[in-house]
Short mmCIF file of C-alpha atoms in Angstrom, two decimals:
data_model
loop_
_atom_site.label_atom_id
_atom_site.label_comp_id
_atom_site.label_asym_id
_atom_site.label_seq_id
_atom_site.Cartn_x
_atom_site.Cartn_y
_atom_site.Cartn_z
CA MET Y 19 -81.00 -137.78 85.57
CA LYS Y 20 -77.94 -136.00 86.03
CA LYS Y 21 -79.55 -133.21 88.22
CA LEU Y 22 -81.79 -135.16 90.44
CA PHE Y 23 -78.05 -137.71 91.12
CA THR Y 24 -76.61 -133.76 91.99
CA PHE Y 25 -80.09 -132.84 94.06
CA LEU Y 26 -80.21 -135.72 95.86
CA PHE Y 27 -76.46 -136.46 96.84
CA ALA Y 28 -76.94 -132.57 97.88
CA LEU Y 29 -79.33 -133.20 100.75
CA ALA Y 30 -77.59 -136.43 101.69
CA CYS Y 31 -75.42 -133.71 103.09
CA PHE Y 32 -76.81 -131.49 103.93
CA ALA Y 33 -78.85 -133.68 105.95
CA SER Y 34 -76.01 -133.52 108.83
CA LEU Y 35 -75.17 -131.01 110.73
CA ASN Y 36 -71.46 -132.61 110.96
CA ALA Y 37 -70.78 -132.34 107.55
CA TRP Y 38 -70.36 -128.91 108.61
CA ASP Y 39 -67.03 -127.97 108.91
CA VAL Y 40 -65.01 -126.10 107.28
CA VAL Y 41 -66.06 -123.74 104.58
CA TYR Y 42 -64.22 -121.95 101.11
CA ILE Y 43 -64.38 -118.87 99.70
CA VAL Y 44 -63.78 -118.88 96.44
CA GLY Y 45 -64.66 -116.56 92.90
CA ASP Y 46 -63.49 -113.67 91.51
CA SER Y 47 -63.89 -111.62 93.98
CA SER Y 48 -61.96 -114.07 96.81
CA PRO Y 49 -58.39 -113.74 97.47
CA ALA Y 50 -57.14 -117.52 95.86
CA GLY Y 51 -59.91 -116.94 92.86
CA TRP Y 52 -60.84 -119.63 91.26
CA ASN Y 53 -58.31 -121.36 92.31
CA ASN Y 54 -58.92 -124.45 94.15
CA ASP Y 55 -55.61 -125.56 94.51
CA GLU Y 56 -55.54 -126.62 98.57
CA ASN Y 57 -52.18 -124.43 99.75
CA ASN Y 58 -54.94 -121.89 97.81
CA LEU Y 59 -58.02 -122.01 99.52
CA ALA Y 60 -56.02 -122.11 102.58
CA LYS Y 61 -55.91 -118.82 102.08
CA THR Y 62 -59.59 -118.49 102.37
CA THR Y 63 -60.77 -120.62 104.33
CA MET Y 64 -64.13 -119.76 106.41
CA THR Y 65 -63.07 -120.20 110.24
CA GLN Y 66 -65.36 -121.84 112.81
CA VAL Y 67 -66.56 -119.97 115.65
CA GLU Y 68 -69.43 -122.22 117.22
CA GLU Y 69 -70.93 -124.83 115.63
CA ASN Y 70 -72.40 -124.90 112.44
CA VAL Y 71 -71.21 -120.40 112.58
CA PHE Y 72 -68.23 -119.87 110.01
CA GLU Y 73 -66.29 -116.29 109.99
CA TRP Y 74 -63.67 -114.54 107.91
CA THR Y 75 -62.44 -110.65 107.64
CA GLY Y 76 -60.06 -109.98 104.96
CA VAL Y 77 -60.25 -107.94 101.51
CA LEU Y 78 -63.05 -109.14 98.88
CA SER Y 79 -62.32 -107.46 95.23
CA GLN Y 80 -65.01 -105.65 93.70
CA THR Y 81 -65.93 -107.47 89.94
CA THR Y 82 -67.96 -106.37 86.67
CA ASP Y 83 -70.25 -110.23 86.74
CA GLN Y 84 -68.18 -112.97 88.84
CA GLY Y 85 -68.23 -112.90 92.64
CA PHE Y 86 -67.62 -115.16 94.77
CA LYS Y 87 -68.92 -118.67 96.56
CA LEU Y 88 -69.03 -120.67 98.92
CA ILE Y 89 -67.75 -124.70 99.26
CA THR Y 90 -67.64 -126.66 101.42
CA GLN Y 91 -65.20 -129.71 100.65
CA LYS Y 92 -62.68 -129.36 97.99
CA ASP Y 93 -64.93 -130.62 95.37
CA TRP Y 94 -67.35 -127.83 94.79
CA ASN Y 95 -69.96 -130.06 95.98
CA PRO Y 96 -72.48 -129.10 97.02
CA GLY Y 97 -71.81 -124.73 97.47
CA ILE Y 98 -74.04 -122.56 98.40
CA HIS Y 99 -74.78 -119.73 96.26
CA PRO Y 100 -77.20 -116.68 97.06
CA SER Y 101 -80.48 -116.72 96.50
CA GLU Y 102 -81.01 -114.37 93.11
CA ALA Y 103 -78.49 -114.36 90.63
CA GLY Y 104 -76.23 -111.33 91.13
CA LEU Y 105 -77.04 -110.57 94.11
CA VAL Y 106 -74.75 -107.16 95.72
CA LEU Y 107 -73.62 -109.05 99.30
CA ASN Y 108 -72.74 -106.04 100.14
CA GLU Y 109 -75.61 -103.51 99.88
CA VAL Y 110 -78.06 -105.56 101.20
CA GLY Y 111 -75.64 -106.76 104.49
CA SER Y 112 -77.64 -110.26 104.06
CA ASP Y 113 -78.61 -113.22 102.44
CA VAL Y 114 -80.48 -116.54 103.69
CA VAL Y 115 -79.91 -119.55 101.76
CA ALA Y 116 -82.46 -122.26 101.90
CA LEU Y 117 -82.18 -126.04 102.19
CA PRO Y 118 -80.94 -128.41 100.69
CA TYR Y 119 -79.45 -126.45 97.67
CA SER Y 120 -78.49 -128.31 94.21
CA GLY Y 121 -76.21 -126.41 92.91
CA ASP Y 122 -77.91 -125.58 89.74
CA PRO Y 123 -77.95 -122.23 88.15
CA ASP Y 124 -74.46 -121.48 89.48
CA THR Y 125 -74.90 -118.12 90.67
CA LYS Y 126 -72.87 -116.28 93.25
CA TRP Y 127 -72.81 -112.43 95.34
CA ARG Y 128 -70.97 -109.85 93.24
CA ILE Y 129 -69.28 -106.87 96.12
CA SER Y 130 -69.81 -103.38 94.81
CA GLU Y 131 -66.34 -102.10 96.78
CA THR Y 132 -63.79 -103.45 96.95
CA ALA Y 133 -63.40 -102.80 101.03
CA GLU Y 134 -62.81 -104.99 103.99
CA TYR Y 135 -64.84 -107.88 105.28
CA LYS Y 136 -66.24 -109.58 107.84
CA LEU Y 137 -68.67 -112.27 106.20
CA ARG Y 138 -70.26 -114.69 109.46
CA VAL Y 139 -72.02 -117.30 107.77
CA THR Y 140 -74.22 -119.36 110.17
CA PHE Y 141 -75.52 -123.28 109.16
CA ARG Y 142 -79.40 -122.99 110.82
CA ASP Y 143 -82.02 -126.95 110.33
CA THR Y 144 -82.81 -124.86 107.09
CA ASP Y 145 -80.84 -122.39 105.77
CA VAL Y 146 -77.80 -120.86 105.19
CA LEU Y 147 -78.06 -117.40 106.68
CA VAL Y 148 -75.16 -114.95 105.43
CA GLU Y 149 -73.54 -111.79 106.72
CA CYS Y 150 -71.13 -109.42 105.01
CA GLU Y 151 -70.06 -105.95 106.74
CA LYS Y 152 -67.80 -104.04 106.42
CA VAL Y 153 -65.01 -103.25 108.28
CA GLY Y 154 -62.24 -101.51 106.63
CA SER Y 155 -61.24 -99.16 104.20
CA VAL Y 156 -58.71 -100.34 101.70
CA GLY Y 157 -57.33 -98.36 97.87
CA SER Y 158 -54.14 -97.59 95.73
CA THR Y 159 -50.93 -95.21 96.79
CA LEU Y 160 -50.23 -94.70 93.04
CA PRO Y 161 -50.86 -91.43 93.56
CA MET Y 162 -53.48 -89.35 91.71
CA VAL Y 163 -54.54 -85.92 90.05
CA ASP Y 164 -58.42 -85.07 90.30
CA GLY Y 165 -59.90 -88.55 89.80
CA ILE Y 166 -56.78 -89.59 87.12
CA TYR Y 167 -53.93 -92.29 88.38
CA GLN Y 168 -51.07 -90.91 87.67
CA ILE Y 169 -47.91 -92.66 86.21
CA SER Y 170 -43.87 -91.82 86.51
CA THR Y 171 -42.28 -95.10 86.95
CA ALA Y 172 -41.65 -98.89 86.29
CA GLU Y 173 -42.89 -99.18 89.77
CA GLN Y 174 -46.37 -97.70 89.03
CA CYS Y 175 -46.67 -99.48 85.69
CA GLU Y 176 -46.63 -102.91 87.98
CA VAL Y 177 -48.96 -101.00 91.39
CA PHE Y 178 -51.48 -100.15 88.86
CA ALA Y 179 -51.60 -103.42 87.14
CA ASN Y 180 -51.86 -105.33 90.30
CA ASP Y 181 -54.00 -103.03 91.38
CA LEU Y 182 -56.57 -103.12 89.01
CA ASN Y 183 -56.47 -106.92 89.16
CA SER Y 184 -56.50 -107.75 92.38
CA GLY Y 185 -59.98 -104.98 93.00
CA LEU Y 186 -57.75 -102.55 94.34
CA ILE Y 187 -58.79 -99.97 92.33
CA ALA Y 188 -61.96 -100.05 90.50
CA ASN Y 189 -61.47 -101.60 86.72
CA ASN Y 190 -63.01 -99.31 85.40
CA CYS Y 191 -60.95 -96.60 86.49
CA HIS Y 192 -58.83 -93.23 84.17
CA ALA Y 193 -55.04 -93.56 84.10
CA VAL Y 194 -52.60 -91.32 82.29
CA LEU Y 195 -48.70 -91.78 81.72
CA THR Y 196 -46.43 -88.97 83.17
CA GLN Y 197 -43.84 -89.96 80.96
CA ASP Y 198 -42.15 -92.54 78.80
CA ILE Y 199 -41.93 -95.85 80.94
CA ASP Y 200 -38.81 -98.81 80.97
CA LEU Y 201 -40.22 -101.73 82.05
CA SER Y 202 -36.66 -104.38 81.52
CA SER Y 203 -36.20 -104.12 84.99
CA ILE Y 204 -39.64 -106.39 85.14
CA ALA Y 205 -38.55 -109.60 84.34
CA ALA Y 206 -42.16 -111.12 83.14
CA TRP Y 207 -44.63 -108.64 82.97
CA THR Y 208 -48.35 -109.08 84.61
CA ALA Y 209 -51.06 -107.74 81.77
CA ILE Y 210 -53.48 -105.08 83.54
CA GLY Y 211 -57.40 -106.86 83.63
CA THR Y 212 -58.00 -110.27 83.87
CA ASP Y 213 -60.84 -112.33 82.49
CA GLY Y 214 -62.73 -111.70 86.15
CA ARG Y 215 -61.62 -108.24 86.12
CA LYS Y 216 -61.74 -107.13 82.17
CA PHE Y 217 -60.28 -103.35 81.98
CA ILE Y 218 -62.77 -101.33 81.11
CA GLY Y 219 -62.47 -97.54 81.82
CA ASN Y 220 -59.87 -94.79 79.92
CA PHE Y 221 -56.58 -95.38 79.80
CA ASP Y 222 -54.34 -92.37 78.29
CA GLY Y 223 -50.26 -92.25 76.88
CA GLN Y 224 -50.69 -88.96 75.92
CA GLY Y 225 -47.53 -89.51 73.54
CA TYR Y 226 -45.56 -91.34 75.29
CA ARG Y 227 -43.94 -95.35 75.11
CA ILE Y 228 -44.03 -98.50 77.05
CA LYS Y 229 -40.85 -99.54 76.87
CA GLY Y 230 -38.56 -102.23 77.53
CA MET Y 231 -41.51 -104.25 78.08
CA ASN Y 232 -41.06 -108.89 78.34
CA ILE Y 233 -43.50 -111.38 78.03
CA ASN Y 234 -41.43 -114.09 77.96
CA GLY Y 235 -43.88 -117.17 79.80
CA SER Y 236 -46.71 -119.51 78.04
CA LEU Y 237 -49.56 -117.82 79.76
CA LYS Y 238 -52.37 -116.78 77.67
CA GLU Y 239 -54.56 -113.70 76.79
CA GLN Y 240 -51.05 -111.57 77.12
CA GLY Y 241 -50.29 -107.71 76.08
CA PHE Y 242 -48.89 -104.40 77.82
CA PHE Y 243 -52.97 -105.53 78.67
CA GLY Y 244 -54.34 -108.97 79.09
CA VAL Y 245 -58.10 -108.52 79.35
CA ALA Y 246 -59.96 -105.62 77.68
CA GLY Y 247 -63.44 -105.41 78.96
CA ALA Y 248 -67.06 -103.61 76.75
CA GLY Y 249 -66.51 -99.18 77.38
CA ALA Y 250 -62.15 -99.25 76.97
CA VAL Y 251 -60.69 -96.77 75.64
CA ILE Y 252 -57.01 -97.04 74.84
CA LYS Y 253 -55.42 -93.63 73.64
CA ASN Y 254 -51.84 -91.97 72.86
CA LEU Y 255 -50.03 -94.85 73.64
CA ILE Y 256 -46.45 -96.05 71.96
CA ILE Y 257 -45.45 -99.61 72.17
CA ASP Y 258 -41.76 -99.89 71.69
CA SER Y 259 -39.44 -101.68 69.62
CA SER Y 260 -37.61 -102.67 72.28
CA CYS Y 261 -41.12 -104.77 73.49
CA ASN Y 262 -39.35 -108.93 74.31
CA ILE Y 263 -42.85 -110.64 73.21
CA VAL Y 264 -41.65 -113.45 72.43
CA SER Y 265 -44.55 -116.09 73.79
CA THR Y 266 -44.02 -119.67 75.28
CA GLY Y 267 -46.50 -121.14 74.06
CA GLY Y 268 -50.82 -119.16 75.31
CA ALA Y 269 -53.29 -118.71 72.93
CA CYS Y 270 -53.76 -114.53 71.50
CA ILE Y 271 -50.61 -112.15 72.57
CA ALA Y 272 -50.41 -108.64 71.19
CA ALA Y 273 -48.96 -106.11 72.81
CA LEU Y 274 -51.20 -104.22 74.25
CA VAL Y 275 -54.30 -106.28 74.29
CA GLY Y 276 -54.25 -109.73 74.86
CA CYS Y 277 -58.44 -110.52 74.36
CA CYS Y 278 -61.67 -108.84 75.03
CA ASN Y 279 -65.27 -111.25 74.93
CA ASN Y 280 -68.27 -108.86 75.34
CA ASP Y 281 -70.26 -106.61 73.63
CA GLY Y 282 -69.86 -103.15 74.24
CA THR Y 283 -67.20 -101.24 72.00
CA ILE Y 284 -63.50 -101.15 73.01
CA THR Y 285 -61.67 -97.69 71.10
CA PHE Y 286 -57.99 -97.53 70.67
CA GLU Y 287 -56.83 -94.34 69.26
CA ASN Y 288 -53.29 -91.97 68.49
CA CYS Y 289 -52.08 -95.85 69.43
CA GLY Y 290 -48.50 -97.16 67.85
CA ASN Y 291 -47.26 -99.63 67.89
CA GLU Y 292 -43.41 -100.87 66.95
CA ALA Y 293 -42.63 -104.16 68.89
CA ASN Y 294 -41.92 -107.15 66.78
CA VAL Y 295 -45.08 -109.98 68.30
CA VAL Y 296 -44.14 -113.60 68.50
CA GLY Y 297 -46.35 -116.42 69.37
CA LYS Y 298 -46.71 -119.77 69.83
CA ALA Y 299 -50.33 -120.77 69.36
CA GLN Y 300 -53.76 -118.89 67.32
CA ASN Y 301 -54.86 -114.49 67.00
CA ASN Y 302 -51.58 -112.77 67.60
CA ALA Y 303 -51.27 -109.16 66.31
CA ALA Y 304 -50.06 -106.17 67.59
CA PHE Y 305 -52.67 -104.58 69.21
CA LEU Y 306 -55.46 -107.23 69.77
CA GLY Y 307 -55.33 -110.70 69.76
CA CYS Y 308 -58.27 -111.60 69.31
CA ASN Y 309 -62.19 -110.48 69.88
CA TYR Y 310 -64.39 -113.54 71.74
CA GLY Y 311 -67.29 -111.35 71.63
CA GLY Y 312 -69.83 -109.76 69.93
CA THR Y 313 -67.87 -106.77 71.30
CA LYS Y 314 -67.68 -103.52 68.13
CA LEU Y 315 -63.73 -102.47 67.91
CA VAL Y 316 -62.85 -98.72 66.39
CA PHE Y 317 -59.55 -97.44 65.16
CA ASN Y 318 -58.39 -94.63 64.67
CA ASN Y 319 -54.98 -93.61 64.12
CA CYS Y 320 -53.42 -96.74 64.83
CA TYR Y 321 -50.49 -97.68 62.88
CA ASN Y 322 -48.38 -100.68 63.30
CA THR Y 323 -44.77 -101.26 62.81
CA GLY Y 324 -43.84 -104.62 63.91
CA LYS Y 325 -43.84 -108.13 62.40
CA ILE Y 326 -46.48 -110.47 63.30
CA SER Y 327 -45.59 -113.88 63.90
CA GLY Y 328 -45.51 -117.84 65.15
CA GLY Y 329 -48.20 -119.80 66.56
CA TRP Y 330 -51.44 -119.70 63.19
CA GLU Y 331 -53.51 -117.04 62.24
CA ASN Y 332 -52.47 -113.82 62.58
CA GLY Y 333 -53.34 -110.18 62.39
CA ALA Y 334 -51.14 -107.16 61.70
CA PHE Y 335 -54.41 -105.22 64.51
CA SER Y 336 -56.03 -108.50 65.08
CA GLY Y 337 -55.80 -112.14 65.32
CA TRP Y 338 -59.75 -111.90 65.68
CA THR Y 339 -61.87 -109.09 65.00
CA GLY Y 340 -65.50 -111.39 66.53
CA GLY Y 341 -68.76 -108.39 65.85
CA GLY Y 342 -66.70 -106.03 63.82
CA ALA Y 343 -63.72 -103.10 63.24
CA THR Y 344 -63.50 -100.74 62.08
CA PHE Y 345 -59.86 -99.01 60.96
CA ASN Y 346 -59.80 -95.22 60.12
CA ASN Y 347 -56.82 -93.36 59.23
CA CYS Y 348 -55.22 -96.29 60.21
CA TYR Y 349 -51.83 -98.32 58.68
CA ASN Y 350 -49.36 -100.33 58.70
CA ILE Y 351 -45.77 -101.73 57.44
CA GLY Y 352 -45.07 -104.69 59.16
CA GLU Y 353 -44.85 -107.56 58.55
CA VAL Y 354 -47.62 -110.33 59.01
CA THR Y 355 -46.85 -114.64 59.14
CA GLU Y 356 -49.66 -117.55 59.05
CA GLY Y 357 -52.38 -114.65 58.94
CA GLU Y 358 -53.75 -111.12 57.29
CA THR Y 359 -51.13 -108.02 57.26
CA TRP Y 360 -54.52 -106.16 58.24
CA ALA Y 361 -56.76 -107.89 60.16
CA ARG Y 362 -58.89 -111.47 60.24
CA GLY Y 363 -62.77 -111.12 60.74
CA SER Y 364 -64.99 -109.01 59.62
CA LYS Y 365 -63.81 -105.11 59.47
CA SER Y 366 -64.29 -101.68 58.06
CA MET Y 367 -62.41 -99.30 56.25
CA ASN Y 368 -62.41 -95.21 55.79
CA ASN Y 369 -58.57 -93.83 54.74
CA CYS Y 370 -56.21 -97.22 55.75
CA TYR Y 371 -52.97 -98.07 53.57
CA GLN Y 372 -50.37 -100.38 53.74
CA THR Y 373 -46.55 -102.22 52.50
CA VAL Y 374 -47.03 -105.66 52.80
CA GLY Y 375 -50.30 -108.09 51.81
CA ALA Y 376 -53.65 -107.45 50.48
CA ASP Y 377 -56.13 -106.86 52.02
CA GLN Y 378 -60.23 -105.50 50.70
CA GLY Y 379 -60.56 -102.22 51.19
CA VAL Y 380 -57.38 -101.02 51.80
CA THR Y 381 -54.96 -99.19 49.79
CA GLN Y 382 -51.37 -100.59 49.12
CA ILE Y 383 -48.59 -98.35 48.72
CA ASP Y 384 -45.18 -98.21 47.51
CA ALA Y 385 -42.52 -98.83 50.89
CA ALA Y 386 -40.95 -95.82 49.65
CA ALA Y 387 -43.47 -93.17 50.59
CA VAL Y 388 -43.20 -93.85 54.38
CA GLY Y 389 -40.07 -91.53 54.63
CA THR Y 390 -40.59 -89.54 51.27
CA GLY Y 391 -43.54 -87.81 54.00
CA GLU Y 392 -46.27 -89.44 51.20
CA LEU Y 393 -47.72 -91.40 53.88
CA CYS Y 394 -48.48 -89.08 56.27
CA TYR Y 395 -50.37 -86.06 53.52
CA LYS Y 396 -52.17 -88.95 52.47
CA LEU Y 397 -53.56 -90.39 55.86
CA ASN Y 398 -54.59 -86.62 56.96
CA GLY Y 399 -56.94 -87.00 53.78
CA GLU Y 400 -58.20 -83.12 52.45
CA GLN Y 401 -56.29 -82.01 54.77
CA THR Y 402 -59.00 -80.50 57.63
CA ILE Y 403 -58.61 -82.30 59.89
CA ILE Y 404 -54.82 -82.64 60.36
CA SER Y 405 -54.17 -86.49 63.07
CA TYR Y 406 -50.48 -87.50 61.35
CA TYR Y 407 -47.17 -85.62 61.70
CA GLN Y 408 -44.47 -86.67 60.26
CA THR Y 409 -39.97 -85.26 61.04
CA ILE Y 410 -39.14 -86.00 57.41
CA GLY Y 411 -35.65 -87.31 57.91
CA THR Y 412 -36.25 -87.20 61.40
CA ASP Y 413 -39.45 -90.04 61.75
CA ASN Y 414 -39.45 -92.44 59.86
CA TYR Y 415 -43.14 -93.03 59.55
CA PRO Y 416 -46.15 -90.90 60.46
CA VAL Y 417 -47.07 -90.32 64.09
CA PRO Y 418 -50.22 -89.04 65.67
CA PHE Y 419 -48.31 -86.74 68.04
CA SER Y 420 -48.11 -82.90 67.08
CA SER Y 421 -44.70 -83.33 68.62
CA SER Y 422 -43.72 -84.11 64.98
CA LEU Y 423 -44.21 -81.52 62.03
CA GLN Y 424 -46.72 -81.78 59.36
CA VAL Y 425 -46.41 -83.14 56.32
CA PHE Y 426 -47.16 -79.99 52.88
CA ALA Y 427 -47.40 -81.68 49.74
CA ASN Y 428 -46.00 -80.02 47.48
CA GLY Y 429 -46.37 -79.00 42.91
CA GLN Y 430 -49.67 -78.02 41.86
CA LEU Y 431 -53.35 -78.89 43.18
CA LYS Y 432 -56.39 -79.17 43.39
CA CYS Y 433 -59.16 -77.29 46.47
CA ASP Y 434 -59.13 -80.64 47.96
CA GLY Y 435 -55.81 -81.00 48.14
CA THR Y 436 -54.06 -83.27 45.93
CA SER Y 437 -52.50 -83.82 42.85
CA ALA Y 438 -54.09 -81.09 39.38
CA GLY Y 439 -50.77 -82.83 37.41
CA GLY Y 440 -47.23 -83.08 37.31
CA GLU Y 441 -45.67 -84.26 40.66
CA LEU Y 442 -45.74 -84.11 44.24
CA THR Y 443 -43.00 -83.88 46.90
CA TYR Y 444 -43.65 -83.29 50.89
CA SER Y 445 -42.19 -81.26 53.12
CA ASN Y 446 -42.26 -80.03 56.07
CA THR Y 447 -43.11 -76.31 54.69
CA ASN Y 448 -46.03 -74.93 53.20
CA GLU Y 449 -44.58 -74.46 49.29
CA SER Y 450 -47.57 -74.36 47.89
CA VAL Y 451 -51.10 -73.06 47.01
CA ILE Y 452 -54.66 -74.33 46.70
CA PRO Y 453 -56.63 -72.61 44.98
CA ASP Y 454 -60.63 -72.27 46.61
CA HIS Y 455 -63.13 -74.79 45.31
CA ILE Y 456 -65.62 -73.42 42.96
CA TYR Y 457 -69.49 -73.69 42.60
CA ALA Y 458 -71.95 -75.08 39.95
#
């Protein structure tokens, strides 16, 4: 009955050509997004150029899923949708939509390239002709080397966030930091990636730090990254203890990524959080607030030293792992309140350690072992691959960067690097002899 009423309502509206006095563009590709506030809608109002013909010229953003549709009044009905789901309008050039349209299914046109376009909508007796023509190119002002965005200042970091969120930068891009970035001059950080523009690219911190980041509002899904999607790789990045992450209301607050909600895989590699995270609602964490969907999470050589508090359903690495998480050579020494000291949800562990709490599969280690080099040595397993370093006496804890020194165990060792009996000490000098393995 509801669908029949909607159809009859649409039929009545479409029957009179006098109804076509205004057309709005709404959706992730449009400048105003999905906001149907009158002031925002005015930004994407099409201009009537003759009877039943409307035009608009402006920037439409590339999207991976939701694009845009047209509406003819502010209560969203009746709407004008593509003739088939997922139609890439800038590639086909035009689309003919039969009248009347019931609004079910609620499909959208997609845009495959962020650019300046001219849209022309012509209402005819039995259908609507929607035409799309590219009239100009747009792009970010960020410097690039070999197709990789170079971020050297707080201003460039902010431009990267804004341009990716608006579509000027593709959300599957590759970006690197070229030095530590101090964001303290920015009163409220704009997270990289939104629900409509998930970050699905490769971000390489190259061992540098994000300092002074301020996350202090009531928005949900906040972090250095807001929303990430399948294929995202975030690596070689440290969120510094100078960051101020205190939410006043929204869920899913983290130092690195607020949330993800797709299938596929997201990888964190050689990343650390040293900042405290204070939430107000559920799912607060150091790395990922919440995995809403079936995304597989992979954490390689990652650590947390920050305290996670406030709200509920918290975790050091994730407030909810959703599709499951795999942890390799990771550690946590940060206290977690109102949650689990590692991560809530499905997870598997390989050579992981913590000094607080007691999570299944995580090896408990004494807090004194963090500063002496013992934890660093154990994180490197059989010492065939060195992933963690610590300059003893200088570094308070291990880091996954060779800018610090390798840690060695001193004493009687077996061929696999473990103790052969007696007490081991740890230093940055190799003073032990490991015997060759004897095969039976």
